[in-house]
Short mmCIF file of C-alpha atoms and ligand atoms in Angstrom, two decimals:
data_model
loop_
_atom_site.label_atom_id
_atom_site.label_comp_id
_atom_site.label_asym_id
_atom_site.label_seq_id
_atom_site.Cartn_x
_atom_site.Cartn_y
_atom_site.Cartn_z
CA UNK A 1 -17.02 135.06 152.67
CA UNK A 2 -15.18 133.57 155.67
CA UNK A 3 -15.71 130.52 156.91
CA UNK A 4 -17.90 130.04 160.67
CA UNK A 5 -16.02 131.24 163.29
CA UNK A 6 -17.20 130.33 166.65
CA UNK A 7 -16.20 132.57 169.69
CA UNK A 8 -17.50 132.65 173.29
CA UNK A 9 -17.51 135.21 176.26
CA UNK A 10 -18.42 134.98 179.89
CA UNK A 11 -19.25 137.73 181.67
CA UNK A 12 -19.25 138.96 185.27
CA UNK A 13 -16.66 136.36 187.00
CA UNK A 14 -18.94 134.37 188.99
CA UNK A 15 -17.34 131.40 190.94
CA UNK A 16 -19.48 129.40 188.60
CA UNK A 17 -17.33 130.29 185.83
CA UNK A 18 -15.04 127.53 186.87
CA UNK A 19 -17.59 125.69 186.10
CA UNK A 20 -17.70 127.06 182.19
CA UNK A 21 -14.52 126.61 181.84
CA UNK A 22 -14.42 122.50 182.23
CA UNK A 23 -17.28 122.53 180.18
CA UNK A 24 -15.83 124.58 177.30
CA UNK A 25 -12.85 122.71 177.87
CA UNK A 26 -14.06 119.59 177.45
CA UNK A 27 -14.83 120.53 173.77
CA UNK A 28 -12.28 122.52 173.27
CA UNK A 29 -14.22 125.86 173.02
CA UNK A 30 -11.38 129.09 173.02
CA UNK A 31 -13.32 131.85 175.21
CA UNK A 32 -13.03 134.97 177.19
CA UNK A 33 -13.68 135.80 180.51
CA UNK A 34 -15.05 139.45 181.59
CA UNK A 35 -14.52 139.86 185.02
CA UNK A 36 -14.81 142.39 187.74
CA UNK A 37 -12.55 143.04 190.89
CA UNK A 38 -15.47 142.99 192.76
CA UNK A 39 -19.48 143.59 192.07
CA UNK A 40 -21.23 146.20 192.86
CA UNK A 41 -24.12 144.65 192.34
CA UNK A 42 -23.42 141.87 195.41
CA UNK A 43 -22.67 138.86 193.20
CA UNK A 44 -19.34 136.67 194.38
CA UNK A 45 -16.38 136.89 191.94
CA UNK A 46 -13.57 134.09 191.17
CA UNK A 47 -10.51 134.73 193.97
CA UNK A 48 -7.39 135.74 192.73
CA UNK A 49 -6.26 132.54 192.83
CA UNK A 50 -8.85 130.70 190.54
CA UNK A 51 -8.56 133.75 187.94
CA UNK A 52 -4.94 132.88 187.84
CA UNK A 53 -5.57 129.35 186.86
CA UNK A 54 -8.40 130.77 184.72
CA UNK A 55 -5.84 132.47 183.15
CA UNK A 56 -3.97 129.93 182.55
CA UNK A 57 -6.03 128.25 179.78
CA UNK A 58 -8.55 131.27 178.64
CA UNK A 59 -8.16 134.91 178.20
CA UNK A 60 -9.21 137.17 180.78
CA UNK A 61 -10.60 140.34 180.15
CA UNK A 62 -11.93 143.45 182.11
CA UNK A 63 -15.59 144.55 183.22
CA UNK A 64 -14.53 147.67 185.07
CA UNK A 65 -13.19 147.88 189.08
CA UNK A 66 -16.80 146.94 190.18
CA UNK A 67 -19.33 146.44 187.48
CA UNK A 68 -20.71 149.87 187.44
CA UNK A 69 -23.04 150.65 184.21
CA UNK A 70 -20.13 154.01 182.83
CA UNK A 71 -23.18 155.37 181.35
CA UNK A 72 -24.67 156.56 184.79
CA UNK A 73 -21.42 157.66 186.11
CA UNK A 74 -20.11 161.12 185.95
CA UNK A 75 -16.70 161.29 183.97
CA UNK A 76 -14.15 160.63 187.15
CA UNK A 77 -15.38 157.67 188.59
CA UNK A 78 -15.96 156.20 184.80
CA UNK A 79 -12.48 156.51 183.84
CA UNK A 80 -11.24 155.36 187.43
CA UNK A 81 -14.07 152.18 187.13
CA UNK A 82 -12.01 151.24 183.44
CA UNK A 83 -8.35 152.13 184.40
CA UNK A 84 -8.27 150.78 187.93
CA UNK A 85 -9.80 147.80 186.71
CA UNK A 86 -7.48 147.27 184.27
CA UNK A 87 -4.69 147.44 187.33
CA UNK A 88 -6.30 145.57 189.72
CA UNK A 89 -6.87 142.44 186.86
CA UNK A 90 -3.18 142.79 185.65
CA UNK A 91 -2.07 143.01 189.92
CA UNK A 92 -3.71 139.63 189.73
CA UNK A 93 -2.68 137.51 186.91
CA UNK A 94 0.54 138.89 186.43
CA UNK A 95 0.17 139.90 183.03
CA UNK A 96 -1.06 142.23 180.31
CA UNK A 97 -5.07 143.00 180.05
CA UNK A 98 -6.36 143.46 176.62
CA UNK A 99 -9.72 143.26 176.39
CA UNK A 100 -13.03 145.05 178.47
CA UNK A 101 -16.53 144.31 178.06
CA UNK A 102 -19.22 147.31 179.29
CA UNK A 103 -20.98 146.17 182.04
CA UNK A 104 -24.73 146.19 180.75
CA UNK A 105 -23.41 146.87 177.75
CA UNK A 106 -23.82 150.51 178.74
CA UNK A 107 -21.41 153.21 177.57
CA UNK A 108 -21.24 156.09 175.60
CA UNK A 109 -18.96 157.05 172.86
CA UNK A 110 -16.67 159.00 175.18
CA UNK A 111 -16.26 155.55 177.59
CA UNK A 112 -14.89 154.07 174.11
CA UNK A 113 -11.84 157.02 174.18
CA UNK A 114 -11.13 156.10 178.06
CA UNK A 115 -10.86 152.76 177.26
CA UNK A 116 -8.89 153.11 174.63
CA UNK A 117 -6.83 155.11 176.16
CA UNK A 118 -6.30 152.88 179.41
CA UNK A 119 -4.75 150.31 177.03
CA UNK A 120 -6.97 148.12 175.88
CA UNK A 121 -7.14 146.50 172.50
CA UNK A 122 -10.29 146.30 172.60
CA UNK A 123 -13.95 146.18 173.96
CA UNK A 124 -16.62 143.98 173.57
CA UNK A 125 -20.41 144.91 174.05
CA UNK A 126 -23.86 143.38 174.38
CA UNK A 127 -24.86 144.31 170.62
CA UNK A 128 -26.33 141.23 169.58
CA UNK A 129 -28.10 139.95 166.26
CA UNK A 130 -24.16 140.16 164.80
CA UNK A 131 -22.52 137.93 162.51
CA UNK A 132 -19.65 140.50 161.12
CA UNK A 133 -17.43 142.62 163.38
CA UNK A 134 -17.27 144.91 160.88
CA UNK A 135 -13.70 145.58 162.25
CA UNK A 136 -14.92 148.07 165.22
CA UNK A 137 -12.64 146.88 168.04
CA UNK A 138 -14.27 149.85 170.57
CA UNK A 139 -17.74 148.10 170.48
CA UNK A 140 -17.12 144.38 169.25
CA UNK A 141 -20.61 142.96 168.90
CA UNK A 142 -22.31 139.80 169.53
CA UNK A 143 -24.53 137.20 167.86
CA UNK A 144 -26.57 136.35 170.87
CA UNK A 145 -26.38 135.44 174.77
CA UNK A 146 -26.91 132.08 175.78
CA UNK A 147 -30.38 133.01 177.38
CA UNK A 148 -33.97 132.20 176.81
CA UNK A 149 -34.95 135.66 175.66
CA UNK A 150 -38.40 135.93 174.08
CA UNK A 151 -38.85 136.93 171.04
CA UNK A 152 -40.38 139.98 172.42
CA UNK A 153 -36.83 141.19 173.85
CA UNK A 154 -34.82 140.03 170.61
CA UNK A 155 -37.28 142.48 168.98
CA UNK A 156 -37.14 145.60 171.29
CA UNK A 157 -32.64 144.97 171.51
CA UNK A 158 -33.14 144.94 167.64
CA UNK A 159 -34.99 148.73 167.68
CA UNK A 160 -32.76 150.12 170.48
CA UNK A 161 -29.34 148.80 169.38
CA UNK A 162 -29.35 149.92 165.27
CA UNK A 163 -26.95 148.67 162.94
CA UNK A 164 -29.79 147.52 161.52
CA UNK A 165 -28.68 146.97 158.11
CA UNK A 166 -26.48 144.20 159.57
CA UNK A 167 -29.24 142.83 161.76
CA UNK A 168 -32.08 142.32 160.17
CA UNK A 169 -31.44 139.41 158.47
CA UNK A 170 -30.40 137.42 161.02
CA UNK A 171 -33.74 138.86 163.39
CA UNK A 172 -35.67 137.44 160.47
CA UNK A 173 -34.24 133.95 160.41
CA UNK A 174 -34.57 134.02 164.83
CA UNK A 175 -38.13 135.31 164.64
CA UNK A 176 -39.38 131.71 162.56
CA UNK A 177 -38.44 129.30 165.51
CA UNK A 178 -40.91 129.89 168.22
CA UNK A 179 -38.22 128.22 170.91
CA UNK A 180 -34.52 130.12 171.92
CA UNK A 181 -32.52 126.81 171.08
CA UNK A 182 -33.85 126.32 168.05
CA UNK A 183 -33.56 129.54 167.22
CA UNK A 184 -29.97 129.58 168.12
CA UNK A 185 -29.56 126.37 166.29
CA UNK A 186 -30.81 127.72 163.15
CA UNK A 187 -28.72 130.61 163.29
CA UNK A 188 -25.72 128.63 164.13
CA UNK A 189 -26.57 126.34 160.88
CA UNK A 190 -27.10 129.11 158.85
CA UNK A 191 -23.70 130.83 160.00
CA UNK A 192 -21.92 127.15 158.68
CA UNK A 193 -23.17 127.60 155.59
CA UNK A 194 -22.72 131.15 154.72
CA UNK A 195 -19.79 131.89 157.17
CA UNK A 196 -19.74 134.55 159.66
CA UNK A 197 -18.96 135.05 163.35
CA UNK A 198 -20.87 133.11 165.66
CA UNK A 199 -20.55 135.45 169.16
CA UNK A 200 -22.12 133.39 172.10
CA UNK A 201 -22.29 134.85 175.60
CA UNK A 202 -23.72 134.38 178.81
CA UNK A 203 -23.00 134.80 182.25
CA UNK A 204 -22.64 131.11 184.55
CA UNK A 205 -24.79 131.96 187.05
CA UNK A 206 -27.81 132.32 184.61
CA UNK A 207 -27.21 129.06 183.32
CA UNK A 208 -27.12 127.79 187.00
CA UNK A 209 -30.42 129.36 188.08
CA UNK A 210 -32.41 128.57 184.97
CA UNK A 211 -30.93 124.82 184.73
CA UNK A 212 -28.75 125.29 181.54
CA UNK A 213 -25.93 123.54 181.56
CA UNK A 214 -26.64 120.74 180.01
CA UNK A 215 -28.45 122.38 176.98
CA UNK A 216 -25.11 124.37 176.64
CA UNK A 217 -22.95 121.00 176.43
CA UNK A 218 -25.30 119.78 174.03
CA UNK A 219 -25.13 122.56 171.74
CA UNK A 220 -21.30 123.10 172.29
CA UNK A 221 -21.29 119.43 171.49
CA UNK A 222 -23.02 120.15 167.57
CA UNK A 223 -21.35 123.50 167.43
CA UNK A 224 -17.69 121.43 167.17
CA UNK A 225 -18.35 118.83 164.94
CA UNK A 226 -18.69 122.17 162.38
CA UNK A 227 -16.20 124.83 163.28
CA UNK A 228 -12.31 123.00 163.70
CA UNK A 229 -9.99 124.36 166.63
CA UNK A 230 -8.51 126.82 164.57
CA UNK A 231 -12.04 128.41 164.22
CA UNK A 232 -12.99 128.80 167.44
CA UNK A 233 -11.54 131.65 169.09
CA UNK A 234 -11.48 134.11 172.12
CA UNK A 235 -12.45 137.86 171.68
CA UNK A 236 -8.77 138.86 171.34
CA UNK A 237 -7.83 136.15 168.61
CA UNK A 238 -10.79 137.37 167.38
CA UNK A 239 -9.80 140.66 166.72
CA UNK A 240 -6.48 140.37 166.64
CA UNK A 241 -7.46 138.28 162.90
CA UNK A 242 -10.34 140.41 161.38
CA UNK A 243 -10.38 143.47 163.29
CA UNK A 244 -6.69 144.97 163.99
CA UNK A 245 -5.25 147.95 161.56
CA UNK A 246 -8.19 147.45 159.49
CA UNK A 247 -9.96 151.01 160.31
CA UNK A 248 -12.44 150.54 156.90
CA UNK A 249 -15.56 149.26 158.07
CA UNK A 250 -16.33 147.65 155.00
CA UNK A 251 -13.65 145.42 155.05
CA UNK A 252 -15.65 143.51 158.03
CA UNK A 253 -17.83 140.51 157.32
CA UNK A 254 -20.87 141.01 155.27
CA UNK A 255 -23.74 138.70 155.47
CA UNK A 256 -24.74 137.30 152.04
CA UNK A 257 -28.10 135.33 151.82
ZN1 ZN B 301 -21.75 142.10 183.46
#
């Protein structure tokens, strides 16, 4: 069994990311950034120019041209939504795109092939109730977003996203802490002691609406004094350690009680 890994993602490129990033910066918190050229959904997005500083201290992935769910577009506009995107981010900053998250976490198997094929090294989604990666770079999961989901909704994305075999467990352990933060502390303890990946996303502008910055510091705060710098990585150091060449599934992380 590995030893914790902590590793963060930000989704949707809000304004408010800049925001994120002092904060993970200020405890030294590796991340990745998932960000749109523009969004479809009306939401502002970082200009070029603060994606470019962004850039210069996090990684910054793809998620798509225009956050469009791929899963309710026809074929065309899906692969022009993940290769445009791609262009448009690289246009930007200059540099080499690696990573995509599915917007929604929406996609079908098909959207994995088109982003593969667009160059990416990867793709992240909103799987969540994760502590392995078992070494599927197409549809990285996640251990949970940074939101206070009932326990209601951790129960109906446990039914509708399988892989339950490597789920359950850690459902079990959420479902005894009747509050989100202590469930995510819990599971954060428990990933210290056993080892694992601990996968935290969110997107900024939730945190701004439902007042949670400060309960992120905090917890970023504990999270640190546990997992050194070398531990705490972005999605593509991520994979780049447990995931790359590695096509056997059960090579991946497997959680041990
Ligand atoms: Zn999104």
């Amino acid at each position: 069994m590995t030893a914790a890994v902590l590793c963060f993602s930000v989704d949707d490129g809000h304004p408010l990311d800049m925001r994120m990033a002092n904060l993970l910066m200020k405890h030294g918190v590796q991340a990745s950034f998932f960000v749109p050229s523009r969004n479809s959904e009306g939401q502002p997005v970082l200009s070029p120019s603060a994606l470019r500083d962004l850039s210069g201290k996090f990684e910054i992935g793809s998620h798509t041209l225009e956050h469009r769910y791929l899963n309710r577009l026809d074929m065309h506009e899906a692969l022009r939504q993940i290769t445009e995107g791609k262009r448009a981010l690289q246009d930007t900053l200059g540099k080499p795109v690696q990573g995509f998250c599915y917007p929604g976490g929406k996609y079908r198997a098909i959207h994995c092939g088109m982003v593969q094929a667009a160059g990416f090294r990867y793709a992240r989604t909103t799987q969540n109730l994760r502590l392995d990666v078992e070494c599927s770079p197409l549809e990285l999961p996640t251990t949970l977003q940074f939101y206070p989901h009932p326990r209601t909704v951790l129960i109906r994305n446990f039914i509708a996203q399988g892989h339950w075999h490597h789920r359950l467990q850690t459902l079990e352990l959420l479902l005894e802490e009747p509050h989100w933060l202590d469930r995510l502390r819990r599971l954060f303890a428990w990933t210290v002691r056993h080892g694992g990946i601990f996968h935290l996303w969110c997107h900024s502008l939730d945190l701004e609406r439902l007042g949670l910055w400060q309960a992120l510091d905090r917890f970023l705060e504990e999270a640190v004094e546990w997992i050194p710098c070398e531990r705490r990585l972005n999605n593509l150091q991520l994979v780049t350690r447990y995931c790359n060449g590695i096509p056997d599934a059960n090579a991946g992380f497997q959680i041990i009680r």
